[in-house]
JSON list of C-alpha atoms in Angstrom, two decimals:
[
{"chain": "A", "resi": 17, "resn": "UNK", "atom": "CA", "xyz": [201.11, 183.77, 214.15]},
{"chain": "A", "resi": 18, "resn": "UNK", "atom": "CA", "xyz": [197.13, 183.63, 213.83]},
{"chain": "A", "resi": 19, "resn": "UNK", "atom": "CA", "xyz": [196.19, 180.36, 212.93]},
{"chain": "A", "resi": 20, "resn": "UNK", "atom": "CA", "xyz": [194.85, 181.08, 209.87]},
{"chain": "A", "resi": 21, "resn": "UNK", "atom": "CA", "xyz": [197.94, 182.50, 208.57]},
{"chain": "A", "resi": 22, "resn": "UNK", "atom": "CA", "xyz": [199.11, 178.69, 209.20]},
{"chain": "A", "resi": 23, "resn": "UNK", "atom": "CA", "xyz": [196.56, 177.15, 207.71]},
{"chain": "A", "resi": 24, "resn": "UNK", "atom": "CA", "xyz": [195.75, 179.99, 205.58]},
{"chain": "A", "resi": 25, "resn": "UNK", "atom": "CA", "xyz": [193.33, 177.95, 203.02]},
{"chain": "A", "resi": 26, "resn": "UNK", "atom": "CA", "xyz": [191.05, 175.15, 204.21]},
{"chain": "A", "resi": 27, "resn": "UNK", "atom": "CA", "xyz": [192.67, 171.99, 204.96]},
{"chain": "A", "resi": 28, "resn": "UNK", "atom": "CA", "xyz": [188.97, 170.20, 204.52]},
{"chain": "A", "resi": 29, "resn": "UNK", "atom": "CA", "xyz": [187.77, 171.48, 201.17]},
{"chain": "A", "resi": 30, "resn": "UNK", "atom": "CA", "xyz": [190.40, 173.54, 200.05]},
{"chain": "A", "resi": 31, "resn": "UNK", "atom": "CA", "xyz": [188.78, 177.45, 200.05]},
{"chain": "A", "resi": 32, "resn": "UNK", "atom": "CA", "xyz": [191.13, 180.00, 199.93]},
{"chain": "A", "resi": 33, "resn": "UNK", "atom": "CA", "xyz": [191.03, 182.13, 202.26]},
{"chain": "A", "resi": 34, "resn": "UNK", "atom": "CA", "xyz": [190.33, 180.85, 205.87]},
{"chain": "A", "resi": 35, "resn": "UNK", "atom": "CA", "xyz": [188.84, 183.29, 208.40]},
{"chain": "A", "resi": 36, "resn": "UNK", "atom": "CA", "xyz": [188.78, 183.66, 211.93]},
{"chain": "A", "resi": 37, "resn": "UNK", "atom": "CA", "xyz": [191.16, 185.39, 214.20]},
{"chain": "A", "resi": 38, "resn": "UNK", "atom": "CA", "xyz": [193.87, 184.26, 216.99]},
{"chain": "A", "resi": 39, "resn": "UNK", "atom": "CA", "xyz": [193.68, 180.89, 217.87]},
{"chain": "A", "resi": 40, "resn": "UNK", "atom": "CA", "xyz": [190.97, 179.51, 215.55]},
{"chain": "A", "resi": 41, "resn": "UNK", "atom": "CA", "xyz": [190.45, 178.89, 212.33]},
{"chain": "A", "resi": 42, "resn": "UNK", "atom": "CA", "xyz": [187.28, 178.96, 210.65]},
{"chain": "A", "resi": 43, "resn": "UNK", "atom": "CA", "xyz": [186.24, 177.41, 206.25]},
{"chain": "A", "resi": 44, "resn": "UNK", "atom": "CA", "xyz": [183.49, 179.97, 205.07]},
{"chain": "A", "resi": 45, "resn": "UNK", "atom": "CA", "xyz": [182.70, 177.28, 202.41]},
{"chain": "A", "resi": 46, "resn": "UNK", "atom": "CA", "xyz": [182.42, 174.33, 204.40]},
{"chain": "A", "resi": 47, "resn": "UNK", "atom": "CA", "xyz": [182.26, 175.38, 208.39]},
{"chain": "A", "resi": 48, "resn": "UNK", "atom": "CA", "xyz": [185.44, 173.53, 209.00]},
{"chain": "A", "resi": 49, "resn": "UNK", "atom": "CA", "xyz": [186.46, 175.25, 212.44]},
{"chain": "A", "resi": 50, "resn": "UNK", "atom": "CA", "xyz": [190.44, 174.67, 214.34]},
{"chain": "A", "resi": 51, "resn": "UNK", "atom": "CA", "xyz": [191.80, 175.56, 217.11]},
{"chain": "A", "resi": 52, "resn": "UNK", "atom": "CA", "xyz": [195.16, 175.25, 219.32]},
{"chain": "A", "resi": 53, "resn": "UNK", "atom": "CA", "xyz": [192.82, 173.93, 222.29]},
{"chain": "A", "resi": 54, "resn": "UNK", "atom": "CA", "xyz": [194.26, 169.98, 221.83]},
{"chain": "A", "resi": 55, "resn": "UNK", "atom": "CA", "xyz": [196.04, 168.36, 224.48]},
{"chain": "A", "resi": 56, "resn": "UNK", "atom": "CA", "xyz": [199.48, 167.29, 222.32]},
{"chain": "A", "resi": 57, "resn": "UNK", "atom": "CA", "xyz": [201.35, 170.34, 221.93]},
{"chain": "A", "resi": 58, "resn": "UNK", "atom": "CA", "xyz": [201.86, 169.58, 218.39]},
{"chain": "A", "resi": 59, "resn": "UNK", "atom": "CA", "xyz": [198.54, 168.64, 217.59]},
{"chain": "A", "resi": 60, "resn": "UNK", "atom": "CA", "xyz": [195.53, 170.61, 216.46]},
{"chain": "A", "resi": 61, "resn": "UNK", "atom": "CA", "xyz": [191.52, 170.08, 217.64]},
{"chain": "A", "resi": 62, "resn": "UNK", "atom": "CA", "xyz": [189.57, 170.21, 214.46]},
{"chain": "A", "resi": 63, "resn": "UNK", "atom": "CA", "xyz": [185.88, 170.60, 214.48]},
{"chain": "A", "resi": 64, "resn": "UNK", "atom": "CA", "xyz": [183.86, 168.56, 211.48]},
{"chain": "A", "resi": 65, "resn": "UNK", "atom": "CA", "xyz": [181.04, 170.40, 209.74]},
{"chain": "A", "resi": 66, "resn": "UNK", "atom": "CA", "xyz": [178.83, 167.80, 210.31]},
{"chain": "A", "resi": 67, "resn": "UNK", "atom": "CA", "xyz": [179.00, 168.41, 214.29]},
{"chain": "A", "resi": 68, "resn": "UNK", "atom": "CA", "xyz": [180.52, 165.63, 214.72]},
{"chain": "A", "resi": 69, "resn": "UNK", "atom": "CA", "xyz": [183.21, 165.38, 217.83]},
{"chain": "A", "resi": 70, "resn": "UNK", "atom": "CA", "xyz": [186.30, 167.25, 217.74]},
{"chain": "A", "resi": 71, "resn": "UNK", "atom": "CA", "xyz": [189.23, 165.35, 216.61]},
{"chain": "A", "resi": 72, "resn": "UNK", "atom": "CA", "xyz": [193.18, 165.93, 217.26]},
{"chain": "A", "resi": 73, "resn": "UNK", "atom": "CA", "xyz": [195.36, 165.85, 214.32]},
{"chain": "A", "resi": 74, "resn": "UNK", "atom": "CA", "xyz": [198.73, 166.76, 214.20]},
{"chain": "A", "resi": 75, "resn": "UNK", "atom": "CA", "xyz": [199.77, 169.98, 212.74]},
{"chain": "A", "resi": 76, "resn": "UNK", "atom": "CA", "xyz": [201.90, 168.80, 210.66]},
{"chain": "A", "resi": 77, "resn": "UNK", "atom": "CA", "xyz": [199.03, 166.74, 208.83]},
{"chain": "A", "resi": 78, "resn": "UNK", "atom": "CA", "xyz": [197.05, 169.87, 208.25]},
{"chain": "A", "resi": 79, "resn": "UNK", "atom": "CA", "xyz": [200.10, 171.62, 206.41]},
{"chain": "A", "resi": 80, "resn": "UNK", "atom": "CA", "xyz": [200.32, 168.64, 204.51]},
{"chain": "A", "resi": 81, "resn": "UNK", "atom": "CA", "xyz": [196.71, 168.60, 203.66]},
{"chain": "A", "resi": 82, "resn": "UNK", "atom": "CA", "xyz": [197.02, 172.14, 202.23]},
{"chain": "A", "resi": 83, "resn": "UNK", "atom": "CA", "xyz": [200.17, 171.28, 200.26]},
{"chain": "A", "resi": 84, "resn": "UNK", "atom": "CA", "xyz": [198.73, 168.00, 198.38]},
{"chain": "A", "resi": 85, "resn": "UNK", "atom": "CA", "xyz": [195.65, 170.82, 196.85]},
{"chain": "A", "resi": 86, "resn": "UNK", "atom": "CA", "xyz": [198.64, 173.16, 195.55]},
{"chain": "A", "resi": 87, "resn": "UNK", "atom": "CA", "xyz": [199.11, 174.83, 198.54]},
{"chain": "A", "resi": 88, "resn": "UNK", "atom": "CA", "xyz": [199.24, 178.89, 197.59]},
{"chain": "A", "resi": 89, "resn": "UNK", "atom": "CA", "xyz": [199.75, 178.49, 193.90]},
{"chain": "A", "resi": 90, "resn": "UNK", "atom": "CA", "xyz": [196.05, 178.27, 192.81]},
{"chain": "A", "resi": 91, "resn": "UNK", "atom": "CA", "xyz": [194.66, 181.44, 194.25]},
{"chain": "A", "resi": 92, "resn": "UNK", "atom": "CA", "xyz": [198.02, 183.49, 192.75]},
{"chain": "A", "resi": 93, "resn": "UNK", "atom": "CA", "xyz": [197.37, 181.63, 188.96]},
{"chain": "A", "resi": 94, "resn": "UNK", "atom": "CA", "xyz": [196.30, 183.93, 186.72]},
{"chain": "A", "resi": 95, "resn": "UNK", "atom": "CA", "xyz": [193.72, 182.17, 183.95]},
{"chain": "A", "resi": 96, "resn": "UNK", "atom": "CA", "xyz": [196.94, 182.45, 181.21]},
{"chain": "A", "resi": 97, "resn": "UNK", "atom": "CA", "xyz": [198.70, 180.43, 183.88]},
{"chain": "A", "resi": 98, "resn": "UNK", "atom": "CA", "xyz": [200.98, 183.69, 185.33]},
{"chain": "A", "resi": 99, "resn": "UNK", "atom": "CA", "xyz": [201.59, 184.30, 188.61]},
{"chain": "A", "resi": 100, "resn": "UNK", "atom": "CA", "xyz": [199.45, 187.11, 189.64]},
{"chain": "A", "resi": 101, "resn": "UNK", "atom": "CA", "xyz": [198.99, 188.10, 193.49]},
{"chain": "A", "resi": 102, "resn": "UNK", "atom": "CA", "xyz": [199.08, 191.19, 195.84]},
{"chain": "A", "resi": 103, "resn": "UNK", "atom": "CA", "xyz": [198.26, 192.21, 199.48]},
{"chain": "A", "resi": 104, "resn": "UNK", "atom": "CA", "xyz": [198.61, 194.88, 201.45]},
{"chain": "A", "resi": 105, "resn": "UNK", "atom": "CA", "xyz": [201.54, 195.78, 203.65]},
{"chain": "A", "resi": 106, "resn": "UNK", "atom": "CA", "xyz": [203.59, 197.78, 205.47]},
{"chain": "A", "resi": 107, "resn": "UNK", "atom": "CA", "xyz": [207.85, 197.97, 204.16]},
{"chain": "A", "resi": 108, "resn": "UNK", "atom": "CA", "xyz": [210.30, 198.17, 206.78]},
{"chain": "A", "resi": 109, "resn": "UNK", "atom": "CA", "xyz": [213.41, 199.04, 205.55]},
{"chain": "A", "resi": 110, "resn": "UNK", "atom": "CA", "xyz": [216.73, 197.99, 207.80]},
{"chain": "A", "resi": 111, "resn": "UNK", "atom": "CA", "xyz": [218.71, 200.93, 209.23]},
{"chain": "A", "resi": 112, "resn": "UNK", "atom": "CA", "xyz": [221.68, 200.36, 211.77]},
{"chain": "A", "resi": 113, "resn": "UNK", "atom": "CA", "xyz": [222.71, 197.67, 213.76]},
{"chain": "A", "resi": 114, "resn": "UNK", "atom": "CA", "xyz": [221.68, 197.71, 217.32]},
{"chain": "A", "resi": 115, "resn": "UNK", "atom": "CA", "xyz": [224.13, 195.29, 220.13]},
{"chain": "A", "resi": 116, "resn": "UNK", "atom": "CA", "xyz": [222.52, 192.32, 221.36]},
{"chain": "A", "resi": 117, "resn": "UNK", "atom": "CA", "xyz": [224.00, 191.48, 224.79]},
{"chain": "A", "resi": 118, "resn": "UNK", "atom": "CA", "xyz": [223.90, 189.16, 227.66]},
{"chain": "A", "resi": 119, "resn": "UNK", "atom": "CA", "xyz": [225.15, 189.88, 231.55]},
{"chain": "A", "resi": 120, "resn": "UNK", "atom": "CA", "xyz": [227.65, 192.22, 229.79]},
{"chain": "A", "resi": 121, "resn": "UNK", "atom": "CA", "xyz": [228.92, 190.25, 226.67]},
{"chain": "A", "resi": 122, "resn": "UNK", "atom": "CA", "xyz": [228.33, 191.18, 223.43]},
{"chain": "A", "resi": 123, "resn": "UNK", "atom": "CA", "xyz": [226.28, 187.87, 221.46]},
{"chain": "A", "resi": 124, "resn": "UNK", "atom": "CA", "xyz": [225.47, 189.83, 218.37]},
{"chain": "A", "resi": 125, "resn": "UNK", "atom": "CA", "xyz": [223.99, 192.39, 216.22]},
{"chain": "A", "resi": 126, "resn": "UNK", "atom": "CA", "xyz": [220.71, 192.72, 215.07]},
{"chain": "A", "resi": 127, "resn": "UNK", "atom": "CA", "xyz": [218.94, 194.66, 212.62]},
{"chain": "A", "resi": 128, "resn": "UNK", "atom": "CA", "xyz": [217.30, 198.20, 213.70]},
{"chain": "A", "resi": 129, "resn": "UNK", "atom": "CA", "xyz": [214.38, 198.87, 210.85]},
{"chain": "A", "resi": 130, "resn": "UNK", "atom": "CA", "xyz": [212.81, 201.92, 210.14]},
{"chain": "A", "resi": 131, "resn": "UNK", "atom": "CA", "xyz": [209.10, 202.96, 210.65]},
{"chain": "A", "resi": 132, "resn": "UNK", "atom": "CA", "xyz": [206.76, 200.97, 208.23]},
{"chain": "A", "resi": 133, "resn": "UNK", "atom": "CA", "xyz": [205.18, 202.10, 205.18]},
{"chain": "A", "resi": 134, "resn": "UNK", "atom": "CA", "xyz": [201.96, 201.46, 203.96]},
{"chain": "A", "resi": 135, "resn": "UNK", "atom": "CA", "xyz": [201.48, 199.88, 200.61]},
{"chain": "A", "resi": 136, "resn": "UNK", "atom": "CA", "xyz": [200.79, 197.09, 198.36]},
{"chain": "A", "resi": 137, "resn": "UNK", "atom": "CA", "xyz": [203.16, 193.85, 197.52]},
{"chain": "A", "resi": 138, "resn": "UNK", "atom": "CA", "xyz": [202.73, 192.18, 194.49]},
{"chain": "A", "resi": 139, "resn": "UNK", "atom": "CA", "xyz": [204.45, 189.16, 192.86]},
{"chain": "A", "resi": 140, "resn": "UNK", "atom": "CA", "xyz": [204.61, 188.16, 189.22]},
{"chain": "A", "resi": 141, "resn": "UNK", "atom": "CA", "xyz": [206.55, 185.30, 187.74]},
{"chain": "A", "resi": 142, "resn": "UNK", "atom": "CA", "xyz": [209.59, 187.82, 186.93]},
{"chain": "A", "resi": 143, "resn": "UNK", "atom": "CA", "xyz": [209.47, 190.10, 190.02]},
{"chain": "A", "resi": 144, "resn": "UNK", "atom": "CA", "xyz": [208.34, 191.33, 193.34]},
{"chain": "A", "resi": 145, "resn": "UNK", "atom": "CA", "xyz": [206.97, 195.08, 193.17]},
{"chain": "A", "resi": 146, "resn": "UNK", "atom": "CA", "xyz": [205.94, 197.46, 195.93]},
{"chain": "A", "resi": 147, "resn": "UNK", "atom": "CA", "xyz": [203.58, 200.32, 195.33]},
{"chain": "A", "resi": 148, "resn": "UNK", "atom": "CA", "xyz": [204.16, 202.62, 198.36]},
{"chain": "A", "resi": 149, "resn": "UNK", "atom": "CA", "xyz": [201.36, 204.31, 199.81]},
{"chain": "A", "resi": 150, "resn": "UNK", "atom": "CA", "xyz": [198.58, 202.69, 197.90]},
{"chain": "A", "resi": 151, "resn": "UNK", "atom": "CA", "xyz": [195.44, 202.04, 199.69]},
{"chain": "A", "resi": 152, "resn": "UNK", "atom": "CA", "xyz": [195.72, 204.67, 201.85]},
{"chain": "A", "resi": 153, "resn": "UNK", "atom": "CA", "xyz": [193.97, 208.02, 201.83]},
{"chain": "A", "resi": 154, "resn": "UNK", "atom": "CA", "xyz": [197.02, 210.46, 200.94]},
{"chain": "A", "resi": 155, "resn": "UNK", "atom": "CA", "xyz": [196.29, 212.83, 203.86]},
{"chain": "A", "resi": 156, "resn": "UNK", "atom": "CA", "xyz": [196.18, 209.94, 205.98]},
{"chain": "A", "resi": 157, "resn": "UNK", "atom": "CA", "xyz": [199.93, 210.08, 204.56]},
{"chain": "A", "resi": 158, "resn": "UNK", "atom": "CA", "xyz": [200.30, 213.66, 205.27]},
{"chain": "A", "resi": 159, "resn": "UNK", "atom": "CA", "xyz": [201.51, 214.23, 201.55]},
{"chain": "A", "resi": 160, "resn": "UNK", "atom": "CA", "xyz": [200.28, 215.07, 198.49]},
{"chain": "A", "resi": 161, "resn": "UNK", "atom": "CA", "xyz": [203.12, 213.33, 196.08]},
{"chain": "A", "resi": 162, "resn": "UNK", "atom": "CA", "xyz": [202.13, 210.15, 193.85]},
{"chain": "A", "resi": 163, "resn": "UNK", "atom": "CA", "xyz": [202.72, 206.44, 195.18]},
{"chain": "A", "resi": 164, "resn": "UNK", "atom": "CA", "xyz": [206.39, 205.37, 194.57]},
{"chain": "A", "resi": 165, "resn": "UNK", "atom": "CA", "xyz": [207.24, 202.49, 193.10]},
{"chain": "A", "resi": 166, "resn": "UNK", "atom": "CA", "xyz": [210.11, 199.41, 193.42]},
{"chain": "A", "resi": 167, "resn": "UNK", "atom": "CA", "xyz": [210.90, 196.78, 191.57]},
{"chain": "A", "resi": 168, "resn": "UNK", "atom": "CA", "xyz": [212.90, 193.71, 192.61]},
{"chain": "A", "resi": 169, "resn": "UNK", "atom": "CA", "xyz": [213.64, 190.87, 189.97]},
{"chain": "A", "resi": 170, "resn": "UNK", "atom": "CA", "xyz": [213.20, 187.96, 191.49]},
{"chain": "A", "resi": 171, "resn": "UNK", "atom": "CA", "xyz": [216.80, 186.49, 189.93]},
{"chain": "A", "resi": 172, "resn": "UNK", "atom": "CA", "xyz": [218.45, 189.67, 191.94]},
{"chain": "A", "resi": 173, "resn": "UNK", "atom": "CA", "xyz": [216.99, 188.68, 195.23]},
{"chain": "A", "resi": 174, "resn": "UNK", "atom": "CA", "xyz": [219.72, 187.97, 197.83]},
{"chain": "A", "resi": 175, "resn": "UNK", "atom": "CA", "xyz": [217.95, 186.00, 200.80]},
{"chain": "A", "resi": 176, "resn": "UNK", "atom": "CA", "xyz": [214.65, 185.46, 202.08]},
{"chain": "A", "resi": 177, "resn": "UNK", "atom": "CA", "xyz": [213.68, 184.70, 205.57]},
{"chain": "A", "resi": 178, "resn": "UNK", "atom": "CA", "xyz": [210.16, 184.51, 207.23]},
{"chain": "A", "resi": 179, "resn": "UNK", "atom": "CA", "xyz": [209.05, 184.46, 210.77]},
{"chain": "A", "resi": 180, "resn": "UNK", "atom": "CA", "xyz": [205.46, 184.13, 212.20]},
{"chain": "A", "resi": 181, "resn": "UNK", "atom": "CA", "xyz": [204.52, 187.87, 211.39]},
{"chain": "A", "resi": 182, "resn": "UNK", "atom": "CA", "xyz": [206.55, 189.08, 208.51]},
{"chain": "A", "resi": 183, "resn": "UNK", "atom": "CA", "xyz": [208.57, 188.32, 205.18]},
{"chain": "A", "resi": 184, "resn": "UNK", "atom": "CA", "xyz": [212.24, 189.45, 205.28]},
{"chain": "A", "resi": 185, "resn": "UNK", "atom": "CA", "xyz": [213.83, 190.06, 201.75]},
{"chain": "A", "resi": 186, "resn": "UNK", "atom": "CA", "xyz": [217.54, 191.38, 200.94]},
{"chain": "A", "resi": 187, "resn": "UNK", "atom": "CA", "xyz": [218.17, 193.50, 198.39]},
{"chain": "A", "resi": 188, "resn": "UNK", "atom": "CA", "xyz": [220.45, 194.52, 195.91]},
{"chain": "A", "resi": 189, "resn": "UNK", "atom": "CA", "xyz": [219.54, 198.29, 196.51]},
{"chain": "A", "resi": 190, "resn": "UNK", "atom": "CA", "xyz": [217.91, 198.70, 199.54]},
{"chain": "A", "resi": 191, "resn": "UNK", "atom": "CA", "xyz": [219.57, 195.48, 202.02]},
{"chain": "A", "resi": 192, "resn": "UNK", "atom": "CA", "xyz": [217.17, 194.58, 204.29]},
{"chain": "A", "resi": 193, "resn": "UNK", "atom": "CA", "xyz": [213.62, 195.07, 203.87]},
{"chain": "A", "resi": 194, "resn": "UNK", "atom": "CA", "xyz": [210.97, 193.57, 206.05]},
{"chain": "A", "resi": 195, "resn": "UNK", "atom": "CA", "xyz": [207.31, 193.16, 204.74]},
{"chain": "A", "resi": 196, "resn": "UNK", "atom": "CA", "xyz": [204.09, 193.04, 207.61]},
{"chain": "A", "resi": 197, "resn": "UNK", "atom": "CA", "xyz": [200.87, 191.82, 206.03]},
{"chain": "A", "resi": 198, "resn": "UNK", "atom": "CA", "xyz": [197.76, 193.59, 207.12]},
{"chain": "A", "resi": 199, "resn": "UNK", "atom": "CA", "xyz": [195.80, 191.27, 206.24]},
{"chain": "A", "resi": 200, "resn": "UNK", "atom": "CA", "xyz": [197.41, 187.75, 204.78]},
{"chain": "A", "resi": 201, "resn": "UNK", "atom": "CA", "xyz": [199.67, 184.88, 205.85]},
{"chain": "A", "resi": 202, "resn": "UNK", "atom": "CA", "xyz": [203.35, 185.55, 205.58]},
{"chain": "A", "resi": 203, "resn": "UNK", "atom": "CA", "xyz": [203.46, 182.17, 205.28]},
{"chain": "A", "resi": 204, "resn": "UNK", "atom": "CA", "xyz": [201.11, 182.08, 201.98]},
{"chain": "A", "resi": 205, "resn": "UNK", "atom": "CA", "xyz": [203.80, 184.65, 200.73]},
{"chain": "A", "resi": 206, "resn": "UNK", "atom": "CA", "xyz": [206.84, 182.46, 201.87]},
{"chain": "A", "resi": 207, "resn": "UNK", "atom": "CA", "xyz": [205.87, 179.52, 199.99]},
{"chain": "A", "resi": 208, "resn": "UNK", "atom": "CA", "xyz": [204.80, 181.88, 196.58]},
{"chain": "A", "resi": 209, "resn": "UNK", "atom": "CA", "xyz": [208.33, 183.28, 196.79]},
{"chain": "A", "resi": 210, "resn": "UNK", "atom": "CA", "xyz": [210.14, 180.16, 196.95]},
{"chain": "A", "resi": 211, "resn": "UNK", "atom": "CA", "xyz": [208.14, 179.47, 194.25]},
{"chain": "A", "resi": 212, "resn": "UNK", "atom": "CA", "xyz": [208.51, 181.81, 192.18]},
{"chain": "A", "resi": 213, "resn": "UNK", "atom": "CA", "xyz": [212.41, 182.62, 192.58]},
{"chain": "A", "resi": 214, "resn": "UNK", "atom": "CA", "xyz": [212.78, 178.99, 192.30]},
{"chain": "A", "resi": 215, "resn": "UNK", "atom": "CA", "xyz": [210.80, 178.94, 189.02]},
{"chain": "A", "resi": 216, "resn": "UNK", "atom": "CA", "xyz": [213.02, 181.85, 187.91]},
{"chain": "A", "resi": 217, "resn": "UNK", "atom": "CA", "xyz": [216.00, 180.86, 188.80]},
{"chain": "A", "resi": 218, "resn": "UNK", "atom": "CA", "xyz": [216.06, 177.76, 186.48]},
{"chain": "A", "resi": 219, "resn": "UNK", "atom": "CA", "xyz": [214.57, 179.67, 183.84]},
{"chain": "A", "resi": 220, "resn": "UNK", "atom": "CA", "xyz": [217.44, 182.06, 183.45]},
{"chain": "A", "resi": 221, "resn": "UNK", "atom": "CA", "xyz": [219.45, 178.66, 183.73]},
{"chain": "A", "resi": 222, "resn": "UNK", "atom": "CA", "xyz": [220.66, 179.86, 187.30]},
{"chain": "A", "resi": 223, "resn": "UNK", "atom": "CA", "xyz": [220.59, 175.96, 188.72]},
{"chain": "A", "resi": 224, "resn": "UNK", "atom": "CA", "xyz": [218.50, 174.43, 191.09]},
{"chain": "A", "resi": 225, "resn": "UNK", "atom": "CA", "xyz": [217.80, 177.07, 194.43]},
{"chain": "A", "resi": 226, "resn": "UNK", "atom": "CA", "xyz": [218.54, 175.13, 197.60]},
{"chain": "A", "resi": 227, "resn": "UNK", "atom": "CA", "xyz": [218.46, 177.33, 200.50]},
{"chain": "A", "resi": 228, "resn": "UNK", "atom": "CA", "xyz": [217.16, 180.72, 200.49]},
{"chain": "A", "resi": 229, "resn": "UNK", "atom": "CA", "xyz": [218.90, 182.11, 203.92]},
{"chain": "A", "resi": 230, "resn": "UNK", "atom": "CA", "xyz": [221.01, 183.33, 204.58]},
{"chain": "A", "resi": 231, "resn": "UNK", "atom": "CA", "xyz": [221.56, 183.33, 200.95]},
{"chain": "A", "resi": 232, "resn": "UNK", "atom": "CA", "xyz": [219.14, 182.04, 197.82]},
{"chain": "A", "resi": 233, "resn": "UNK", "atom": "CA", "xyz": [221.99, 179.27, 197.18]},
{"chain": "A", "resi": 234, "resn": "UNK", "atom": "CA", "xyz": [221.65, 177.16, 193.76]},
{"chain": "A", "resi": 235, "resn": "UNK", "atom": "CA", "xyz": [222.89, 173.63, 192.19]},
{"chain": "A", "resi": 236, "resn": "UNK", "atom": "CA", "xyz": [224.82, 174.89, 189.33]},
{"chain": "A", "resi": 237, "resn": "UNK", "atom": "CA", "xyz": [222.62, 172.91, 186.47]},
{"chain": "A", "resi": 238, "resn": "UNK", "atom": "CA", "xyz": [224.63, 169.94, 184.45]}
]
């Protein structure tokens, strides 16, 4: 994971979005600038805008930083208070299983997922929708058709899962489907979801969501 798909809004004065690129981190607002060059392996060296001398802070710190300013939630708020917020991506959809083995023994399965499609995720407070193919120049697609659409209500979402690269729903229709940002933090898009199917879920008077793999898991409500 880049680092600023961790810290994917300013941990100093709160912009949203951080820039830079691999290992650093750099506030366009404020000139805030991190890197993974600290000595504690779970620490981070973060540079003050005033030039002052690096500083180590722990990681952990940082993430907390971002969470006390609303963490994702205030660049996805609409004005009217909605939950309004795409980027682009490429869907993976999960095919067969391929063996996972070890010195001969068989330790599992895992899933084999097809080749990605370009396109654009958006989530609203009632669902998660996928335009395939938009943003991309159709004969860059090799087609002429219109984008496709799907729609995924958030109550009908079976698990979610992230890792440092990519967003891993299940689905009602499809199963598995696997979601690669181009150019955002699948951890921005982690914490929206659990947000949002949270939000949903006690809404519809679902309970209380407490675990979301391998399966969104709710407190039935009193």
């Amino acid at each position: 994971m880049a680092l600023k798909d961790f810290l994917y809004r300013c941990p100093g004065c709160g912009h949203d979005p951080m820039g830079g690129e691999a290992d650093e981190a750099r506030c366009p607002a404020c000139g805030l600038v991190v890197d993974r060059n600290a000595a504690g392996p779970t620490c981070l060296r973060v540079h003050g805008p005033s030039g002052a001398l690096p500083s180590e802070v722990p990681a952990s710190h940082l993430a907390d930083r971002i969470e006390a300013m609303g963490g994702a939630l205030p660049r996805a708020t609409a004005p009217d208070g909605t939950l309004a917020y795409a980027a682009g991506v490429r869907a993976r959809a999960a095919g067969s299983e391929r063996p996972i083995r070890y010195r001969g023994l068989l330790l599992g399965f895992a899933e084999r997922f097809g080749a990605g499609t370009p396109g654009r995720l958006r989530i609203t407070d009632e669902a998660l929708i996928l335009d395939i193919g938009e943003g991309e120049p159709r004969e860059a697609r090799g087609e002429s058709t219109r984008s496709a659409r799907r729609t995924w209500p958030l109550e009908a979402l079976q698990s979610l899962q992230t890792s440092s690269s990519a967003v891993q729903i299940t689905t009602v229709d499809q199963g598995l489907v696997l979601f690669r940002f181009t150019d955002d933090s699948p951890r921005r898009w982690d914490e929206l979801l659990r947000h949002a199917i949270s939000r949903r879920w006690e809404l519809l008077g679902k309970g209380s969501v407490q675990e979301f793999q391998p399966r969104i898991r709710a407190e039935a409500p009193r």
